[in-house]
Coordinates of C-alpha atoms in Angstrom, one line a residue:
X71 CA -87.3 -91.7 -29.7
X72 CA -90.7 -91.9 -31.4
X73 CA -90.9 -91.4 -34.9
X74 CA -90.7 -88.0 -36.4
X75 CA -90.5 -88.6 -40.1
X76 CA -94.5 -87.8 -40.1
X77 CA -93.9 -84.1 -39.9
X78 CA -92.1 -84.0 -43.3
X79 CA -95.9 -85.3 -44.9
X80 CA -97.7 -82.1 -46.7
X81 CA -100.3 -81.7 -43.5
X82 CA -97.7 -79.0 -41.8
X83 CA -95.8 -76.0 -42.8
X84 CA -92.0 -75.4 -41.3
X85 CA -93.4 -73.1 -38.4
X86 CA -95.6 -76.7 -37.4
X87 CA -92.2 -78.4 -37.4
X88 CA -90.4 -75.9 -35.7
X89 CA -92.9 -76.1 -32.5
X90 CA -93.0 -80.0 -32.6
X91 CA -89.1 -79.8 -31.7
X92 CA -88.9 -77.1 -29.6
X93 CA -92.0 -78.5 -27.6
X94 CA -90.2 -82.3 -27.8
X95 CA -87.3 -80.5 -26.1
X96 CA -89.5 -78.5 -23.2
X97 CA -91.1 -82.2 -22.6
X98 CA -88.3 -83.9 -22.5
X99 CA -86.7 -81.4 -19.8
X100 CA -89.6 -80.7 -17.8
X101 CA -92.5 -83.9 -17.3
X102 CA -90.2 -86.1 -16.3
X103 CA -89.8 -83.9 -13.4
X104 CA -93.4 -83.8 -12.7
X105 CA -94.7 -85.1 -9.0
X106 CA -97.6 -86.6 -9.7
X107 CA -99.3 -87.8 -6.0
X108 CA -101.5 -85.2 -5.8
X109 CA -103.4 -85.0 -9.0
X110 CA -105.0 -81.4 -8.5
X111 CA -102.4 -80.0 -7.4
X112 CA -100.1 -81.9 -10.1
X113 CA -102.8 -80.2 -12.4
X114 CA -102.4 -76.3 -11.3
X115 CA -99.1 -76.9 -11.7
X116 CA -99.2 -78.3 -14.8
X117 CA -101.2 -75.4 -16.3
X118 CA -99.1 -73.0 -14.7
X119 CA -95.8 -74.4 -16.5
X120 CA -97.4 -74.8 -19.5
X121 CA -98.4 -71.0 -19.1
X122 CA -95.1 -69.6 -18.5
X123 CA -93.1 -71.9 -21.4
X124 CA -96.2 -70.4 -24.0
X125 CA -97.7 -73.5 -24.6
X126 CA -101.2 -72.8 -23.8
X127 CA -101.3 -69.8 -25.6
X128 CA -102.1 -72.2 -28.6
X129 CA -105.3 -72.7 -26.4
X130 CA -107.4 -70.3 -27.3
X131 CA -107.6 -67.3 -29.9
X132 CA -108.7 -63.9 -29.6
X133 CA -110.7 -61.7 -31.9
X134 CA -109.0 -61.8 -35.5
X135 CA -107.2 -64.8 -34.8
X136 CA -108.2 -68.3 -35.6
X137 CA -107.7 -71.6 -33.8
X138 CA -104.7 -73.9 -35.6
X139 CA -105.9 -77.1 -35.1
X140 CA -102.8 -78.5 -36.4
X141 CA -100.7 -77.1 -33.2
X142 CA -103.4 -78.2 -30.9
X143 CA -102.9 -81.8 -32.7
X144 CA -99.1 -81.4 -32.6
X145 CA -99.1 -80.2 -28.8
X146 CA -101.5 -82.5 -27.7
X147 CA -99.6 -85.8 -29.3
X148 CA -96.8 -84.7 -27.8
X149 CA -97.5 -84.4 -24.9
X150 CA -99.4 -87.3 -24.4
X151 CA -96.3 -89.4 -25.8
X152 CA -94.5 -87.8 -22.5
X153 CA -97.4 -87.1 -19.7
X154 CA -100.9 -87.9 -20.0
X155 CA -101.8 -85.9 -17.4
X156 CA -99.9 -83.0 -18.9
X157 CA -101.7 -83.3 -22.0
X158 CA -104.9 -83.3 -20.1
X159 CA -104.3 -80.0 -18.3
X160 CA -103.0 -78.7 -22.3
X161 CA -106.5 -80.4 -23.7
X162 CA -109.3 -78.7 -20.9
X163 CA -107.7 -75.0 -21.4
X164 CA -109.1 -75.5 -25.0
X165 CA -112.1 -77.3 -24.6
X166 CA -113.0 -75.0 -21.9
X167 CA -112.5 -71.7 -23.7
X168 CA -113.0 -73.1 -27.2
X169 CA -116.5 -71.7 -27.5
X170 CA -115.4 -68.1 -26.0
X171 CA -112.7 -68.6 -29.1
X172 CA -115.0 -69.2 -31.6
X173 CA -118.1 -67.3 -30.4
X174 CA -117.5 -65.4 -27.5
X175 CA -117.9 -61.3 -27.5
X176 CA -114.8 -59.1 -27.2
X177 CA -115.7 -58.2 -23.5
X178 CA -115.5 -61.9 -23.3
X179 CA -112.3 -62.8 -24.8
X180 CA -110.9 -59.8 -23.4
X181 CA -112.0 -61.0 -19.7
X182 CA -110.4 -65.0 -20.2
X183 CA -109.0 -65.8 -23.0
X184 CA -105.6 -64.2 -21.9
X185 CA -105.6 -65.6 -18.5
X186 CA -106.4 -69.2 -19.2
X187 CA -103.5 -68.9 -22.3
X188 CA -101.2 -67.8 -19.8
X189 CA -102.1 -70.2 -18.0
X190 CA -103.0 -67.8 -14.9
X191 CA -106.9 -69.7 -15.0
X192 CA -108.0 -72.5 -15.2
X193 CA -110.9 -73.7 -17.6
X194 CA -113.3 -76.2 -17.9
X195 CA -116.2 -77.9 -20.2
X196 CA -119.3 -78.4 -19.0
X197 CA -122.1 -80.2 -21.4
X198 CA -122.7 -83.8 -19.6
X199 CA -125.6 -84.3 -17.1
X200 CA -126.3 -87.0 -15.2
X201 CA -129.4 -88.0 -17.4
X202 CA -127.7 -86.8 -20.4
X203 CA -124.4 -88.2 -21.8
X204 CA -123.5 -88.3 -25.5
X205 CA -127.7 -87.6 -26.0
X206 CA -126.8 -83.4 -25.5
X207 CA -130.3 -82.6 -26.8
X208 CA -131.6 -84.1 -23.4
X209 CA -130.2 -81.7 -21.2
X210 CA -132.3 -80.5 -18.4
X211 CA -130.4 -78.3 -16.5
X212 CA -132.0 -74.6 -16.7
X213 CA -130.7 -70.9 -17.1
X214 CA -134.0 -69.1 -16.7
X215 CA -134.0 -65.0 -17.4
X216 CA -134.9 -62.6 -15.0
X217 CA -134.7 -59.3 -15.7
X218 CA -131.2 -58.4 -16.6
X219 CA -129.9 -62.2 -14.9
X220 CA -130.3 -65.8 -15.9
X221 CA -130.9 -67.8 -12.8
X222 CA -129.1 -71.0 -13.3
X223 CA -130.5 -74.8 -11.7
X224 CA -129.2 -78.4 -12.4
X225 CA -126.4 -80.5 -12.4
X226 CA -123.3 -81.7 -14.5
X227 CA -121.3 -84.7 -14.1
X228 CA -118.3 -85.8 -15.4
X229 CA -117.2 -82.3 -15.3
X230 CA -112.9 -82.1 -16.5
X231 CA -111.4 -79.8 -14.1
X232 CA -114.4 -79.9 -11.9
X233 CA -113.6 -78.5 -8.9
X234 CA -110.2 -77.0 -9.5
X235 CA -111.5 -74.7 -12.7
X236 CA -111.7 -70.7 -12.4
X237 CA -114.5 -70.2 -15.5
X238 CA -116.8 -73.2 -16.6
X239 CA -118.5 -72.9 -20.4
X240 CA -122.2 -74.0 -19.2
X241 CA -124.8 -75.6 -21.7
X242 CA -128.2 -75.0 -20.5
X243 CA -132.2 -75.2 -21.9
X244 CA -133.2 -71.6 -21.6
X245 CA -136.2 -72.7 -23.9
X246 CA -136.4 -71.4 -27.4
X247 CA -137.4 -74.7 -28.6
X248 CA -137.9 -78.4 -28.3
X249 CA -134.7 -80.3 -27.5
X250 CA -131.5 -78.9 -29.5
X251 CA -133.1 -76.2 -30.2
X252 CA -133.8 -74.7 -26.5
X253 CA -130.1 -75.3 -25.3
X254 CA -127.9 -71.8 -24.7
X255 CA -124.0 -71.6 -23.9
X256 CA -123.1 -69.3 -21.0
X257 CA -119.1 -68.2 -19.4
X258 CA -119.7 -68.8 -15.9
X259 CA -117.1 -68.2 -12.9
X260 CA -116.5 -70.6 -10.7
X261 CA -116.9 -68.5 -7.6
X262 CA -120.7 -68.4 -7.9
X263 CA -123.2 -68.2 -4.7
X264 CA -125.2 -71.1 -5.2
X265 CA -122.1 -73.1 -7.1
X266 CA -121.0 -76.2 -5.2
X267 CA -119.0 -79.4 -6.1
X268 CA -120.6 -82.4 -4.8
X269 CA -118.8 -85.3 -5.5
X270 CA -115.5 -86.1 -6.8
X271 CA -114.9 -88.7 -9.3
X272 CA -112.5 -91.3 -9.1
X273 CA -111.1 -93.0 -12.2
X274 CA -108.3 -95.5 -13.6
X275 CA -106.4 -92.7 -14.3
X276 CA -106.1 -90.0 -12.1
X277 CA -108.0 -86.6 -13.1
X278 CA -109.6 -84.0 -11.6
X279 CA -113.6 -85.1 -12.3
X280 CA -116.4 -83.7 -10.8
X281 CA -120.1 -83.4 -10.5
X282 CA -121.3 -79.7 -9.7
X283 CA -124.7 -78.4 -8.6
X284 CA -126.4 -75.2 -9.6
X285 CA -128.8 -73.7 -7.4
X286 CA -130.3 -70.5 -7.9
X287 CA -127.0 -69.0 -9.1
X288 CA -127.5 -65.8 -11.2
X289 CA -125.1 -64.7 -14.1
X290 CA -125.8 -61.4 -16.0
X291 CA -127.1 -61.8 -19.3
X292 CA -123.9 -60.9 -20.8
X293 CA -122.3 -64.2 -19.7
X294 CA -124.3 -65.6 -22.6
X295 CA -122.5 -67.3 -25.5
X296 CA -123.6 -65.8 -28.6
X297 CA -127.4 -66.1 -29.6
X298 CA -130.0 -67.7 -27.1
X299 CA -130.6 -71.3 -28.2
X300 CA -127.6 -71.2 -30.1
X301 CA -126.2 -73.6 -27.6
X302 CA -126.1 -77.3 -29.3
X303 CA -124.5 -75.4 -32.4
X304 CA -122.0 -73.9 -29.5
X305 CA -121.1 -77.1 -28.4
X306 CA -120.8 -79.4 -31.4
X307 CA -118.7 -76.8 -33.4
X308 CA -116.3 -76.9 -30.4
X309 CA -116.4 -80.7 -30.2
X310 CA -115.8 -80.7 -34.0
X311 CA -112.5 -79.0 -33.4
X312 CA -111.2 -80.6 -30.4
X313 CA -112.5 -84.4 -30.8
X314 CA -109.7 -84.2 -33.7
X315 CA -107.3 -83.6 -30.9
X316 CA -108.4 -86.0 -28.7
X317 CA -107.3 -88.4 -31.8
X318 CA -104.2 -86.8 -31.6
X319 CA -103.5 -87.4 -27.7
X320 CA -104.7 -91.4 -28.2
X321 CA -101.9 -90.9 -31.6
X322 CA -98.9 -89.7 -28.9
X323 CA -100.3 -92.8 -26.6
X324 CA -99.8 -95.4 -29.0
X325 CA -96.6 -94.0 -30.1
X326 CA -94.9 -93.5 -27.0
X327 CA -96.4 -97.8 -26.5
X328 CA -94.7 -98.7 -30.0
X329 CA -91.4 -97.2 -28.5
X330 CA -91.4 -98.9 -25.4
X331 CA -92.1 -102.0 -26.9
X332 CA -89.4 -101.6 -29.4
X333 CA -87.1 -101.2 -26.7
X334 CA -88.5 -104.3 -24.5
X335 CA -88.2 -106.5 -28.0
X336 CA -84.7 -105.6 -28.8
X337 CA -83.5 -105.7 -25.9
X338 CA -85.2 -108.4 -24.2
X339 CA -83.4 -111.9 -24.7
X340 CA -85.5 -115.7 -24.9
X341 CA -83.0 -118.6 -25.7
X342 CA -80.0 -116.7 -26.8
X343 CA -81.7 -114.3 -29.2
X344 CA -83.7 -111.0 -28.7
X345 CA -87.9 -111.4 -28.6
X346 CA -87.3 -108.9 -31.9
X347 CA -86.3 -112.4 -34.0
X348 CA -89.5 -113.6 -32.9
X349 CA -92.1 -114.0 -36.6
X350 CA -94.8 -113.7 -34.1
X351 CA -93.1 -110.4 -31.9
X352 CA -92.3 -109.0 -36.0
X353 CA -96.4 -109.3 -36.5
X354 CA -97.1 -107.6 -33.6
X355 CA -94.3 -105.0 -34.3
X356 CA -95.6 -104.4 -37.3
X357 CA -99.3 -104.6 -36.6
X358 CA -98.6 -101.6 -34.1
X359 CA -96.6 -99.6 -36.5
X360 CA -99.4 -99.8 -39.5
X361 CA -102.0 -98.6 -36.2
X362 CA -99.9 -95.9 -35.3
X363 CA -99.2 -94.4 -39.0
X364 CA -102.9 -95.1 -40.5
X365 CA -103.9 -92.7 -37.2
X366 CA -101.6 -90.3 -38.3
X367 CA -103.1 -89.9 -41.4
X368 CA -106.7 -89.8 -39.9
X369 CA -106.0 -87.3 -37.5
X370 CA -103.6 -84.3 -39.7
X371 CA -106.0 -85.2 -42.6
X372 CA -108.9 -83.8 -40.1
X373 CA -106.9 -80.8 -38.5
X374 CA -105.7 -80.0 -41.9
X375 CA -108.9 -80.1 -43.4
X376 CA -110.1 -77.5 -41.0
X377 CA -107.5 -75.3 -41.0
X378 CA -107.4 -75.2 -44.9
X379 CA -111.1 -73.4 -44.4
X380 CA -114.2 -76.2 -44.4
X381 CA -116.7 -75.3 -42.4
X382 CA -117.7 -78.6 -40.5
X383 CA -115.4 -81.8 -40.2
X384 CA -117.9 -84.0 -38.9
X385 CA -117.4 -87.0 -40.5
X386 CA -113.4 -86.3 -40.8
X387 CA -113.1 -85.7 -36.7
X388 CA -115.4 -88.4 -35.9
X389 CA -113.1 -90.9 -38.3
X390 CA -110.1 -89.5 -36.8
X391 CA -111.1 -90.0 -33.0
X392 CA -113.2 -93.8 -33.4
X393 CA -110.0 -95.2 -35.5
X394 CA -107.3 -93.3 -33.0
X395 CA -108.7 -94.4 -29.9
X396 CA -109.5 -97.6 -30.8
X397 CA -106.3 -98.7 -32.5
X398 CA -104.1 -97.0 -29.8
X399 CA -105.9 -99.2 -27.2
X400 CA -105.0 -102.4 -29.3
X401 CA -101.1 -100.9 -29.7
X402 CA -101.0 -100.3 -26.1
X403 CA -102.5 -103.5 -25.6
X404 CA -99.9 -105.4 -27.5
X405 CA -97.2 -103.3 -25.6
X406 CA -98.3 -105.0 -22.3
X407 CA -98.3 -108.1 -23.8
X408 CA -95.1 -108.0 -25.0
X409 CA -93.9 -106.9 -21.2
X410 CA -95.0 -109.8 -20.0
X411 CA -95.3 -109.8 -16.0
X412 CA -93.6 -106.3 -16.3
X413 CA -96.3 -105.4 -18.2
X414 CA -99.2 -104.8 -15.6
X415 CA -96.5 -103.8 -12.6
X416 CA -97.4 -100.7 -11.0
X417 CA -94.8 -97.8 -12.1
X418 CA -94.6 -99.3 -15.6
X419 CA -95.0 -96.6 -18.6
X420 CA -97.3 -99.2 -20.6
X421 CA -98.8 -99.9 -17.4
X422 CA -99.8 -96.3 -17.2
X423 CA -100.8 -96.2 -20.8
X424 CA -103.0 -98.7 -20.1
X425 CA -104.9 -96.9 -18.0
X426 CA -105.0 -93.4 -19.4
X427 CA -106.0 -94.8 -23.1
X428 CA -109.4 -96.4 -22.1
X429 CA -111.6 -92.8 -21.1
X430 CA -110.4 -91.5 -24.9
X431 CA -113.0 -93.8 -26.3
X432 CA -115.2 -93.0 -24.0
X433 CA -115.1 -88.8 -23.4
X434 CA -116.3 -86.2 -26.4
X435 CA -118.5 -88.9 -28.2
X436 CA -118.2 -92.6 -27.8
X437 CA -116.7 -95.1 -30.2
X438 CA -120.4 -96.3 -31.3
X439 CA -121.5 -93.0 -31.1
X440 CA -118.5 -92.0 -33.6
X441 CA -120.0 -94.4 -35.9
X442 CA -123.4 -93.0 -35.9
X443 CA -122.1 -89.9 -36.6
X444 CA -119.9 -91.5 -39.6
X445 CA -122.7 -93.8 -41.2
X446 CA -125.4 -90.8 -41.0
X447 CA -122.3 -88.4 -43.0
X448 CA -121.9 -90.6 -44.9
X449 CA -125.5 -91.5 -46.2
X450 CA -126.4 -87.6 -45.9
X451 CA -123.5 -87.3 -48.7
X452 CA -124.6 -90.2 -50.9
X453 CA -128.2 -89.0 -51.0
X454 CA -127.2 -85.2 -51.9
X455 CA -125.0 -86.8 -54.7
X456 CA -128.0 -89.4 -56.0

């Protein structure tokens, strides 16, 4: 049983604790249950159970409501510590509808929002090009405006959900500026003429990836996003939000690794004695305990932060997600390690763990990128201070 004592820190209130144990108890009754040999139709399902228990209506918020980013945190740790891929299908019906959450029109809301938080649709994110990853100001794909309908060209890669998603937040240049400055954000449905998927994307752990192509596919101009050229602001205020949850999924990896190599150590016996009596196993032990706890703190300090009112948490997210997914791929690491042979068989939990840890440092901003964004905060701060 992973720790728990965390939830007693000051970051949550008793309605934060009360949905960490009721959502510990849904897990434990329902992912291990979980068929997971077809992996969209694993996630459809996924969403759908989530849907019907009340999870994902955390996901989004509606008008007067405001995103908790605490529960997201809580939800997503969690699950993660039971099904990655759970906590993925949790994760995308955020990310996809975080910017109708934050900025979207009542029409808007009104039309998604309660369908993808019961989980009746399914959402997706879609900001990386081919040309384009982490560098968003370089997007080239176009939504050009004709009469009452923006005509949509270009592709996206690396799409979550791609493929299997019923609405699709879509970053485009619609040209009010150079770079940053001529990006828009647009709600698009996926059952656009002129919409097609053309390749899926195979990675070490199994999720639905795509790249799409846009050709000539018109949306009325009320599927825009708030203001035209508002887009890069669109997207990095979601990001800033969910890249603190992201921290929190890599947290409920490297947790649910610390537990199974606490049960390998005590249980497992060299010469007579358990590996636990081991100086060397206690250094590792305690090497992935300090990773696990000193995440912790990164990642409610973050959420907490934000939903105690600041505006931005740049620097706090970005601190939260480079430290989190970087320890949690050293804990899970050691986990393997301390597995030996049974550590990279097929079927293994930290064999799984290995795999599903390594995109976190990869997806919603890099671990180098992460530290551009921390050095620049920081020096930004300095200098308004000197």
């Amino acid at each position: 049983m992973a720790d728990r004592t965390f939830l007693s820190w000051p970051f949550f209130e008793d309605r934060h604790r009360a949905l960490a144990a009721e959502l510990e108890r849904w897990a434990r009754d329902t992912l291990k249950k979980i068929d997971h040999s077809d992996t969209d139709a694993t996630c459809r399902n996924l969403v759908a159970q989530l849907g019907e228990a009340g999870w994902t209506r955390h996901s989004g918020a509606m008008q007067g409501e405001h995103l908790d980013v605490r529960t997201l945190c809580l939800i997503r740790e969690t699950l993660a510590r039971h099904d990655g891929l759970a906590d993925f299908a949790f994760a995308m019906q955020g990310l996809g509808t975080g910017a109708i959450s934050l900025f979207g029109s009542p029409a808007q809301q009104a039309e998604w929002l309660p369908l993808t938080r019961s989980g009746k649709a399914i959402a997706a994110f879609a900001l990386t090009e081919p040309q384009s990853g982490s560098d968003v100001a370089n997007s080239t794909m176009t939504a050009v405006l004709d009469g009452d309908s923006y005509v949509l060209n270009g592709e996206k890669t690396w799409i979550s959900n791609g493929g299997i998603a019923d609405v699709y937040t879509l970053f485009a240049r619609t040209g009010e500026g150079p770079g940053a400055k001529g990006l828009s954000a647009f709600v698009v449905p996926a059952d656009l003429s002129g919409f097609e998927v053309v390749e899926r994307l195979e990675t070490l752990a199994p999720h639905p990836l795509a790249t799409l192509r846009f050709t000539d596919c018109r949306i009325p101009r009320s599927a825009l996003l708030g203001e035209p050229g508002a887009g890069f602001k669109i997207a990095m205020s979601v990001l800033d939000v969910f890249r603190s949850t992201v921290a929190a999924a890599a947290l409920g990896f490297a947790r649910r690794a610390l537990d199974e190599a606490m049960v390998r150590v005590t249980q497992r016996h060299v010469q007579g004695a358990p590996l636990a009596d081991l100086q060397m196993v206690q250094g590792h032990v305690a090497d992935m305990a300090l990773d696990v706890d000193a995440s912790a703190l990164l990642v409610y300090r973050a959420a907490w932060a934000k939903d105690n009112g600041a505006a931005r948490i740049t620097r706090e997210a970005a601190m939260a997600k480079l430290f989190s997914t970087d320890q949690a791929q050293k804990v899970i690491d050691r986990a393997v390690q301390l597995h030996g042979g049974d550590g990279v068989r097929k079927g293994q939990k930290v064999e799984e763990l290995y795999r599903d840890i390594r995109a976190l440092r990869i997806y919603e901003g890099a671990s180098d990128v992460q530290r551009i964004v921390i050095a620049r905060q920081t020096i930004s701060a300095f200098q308004k201070e000197s």
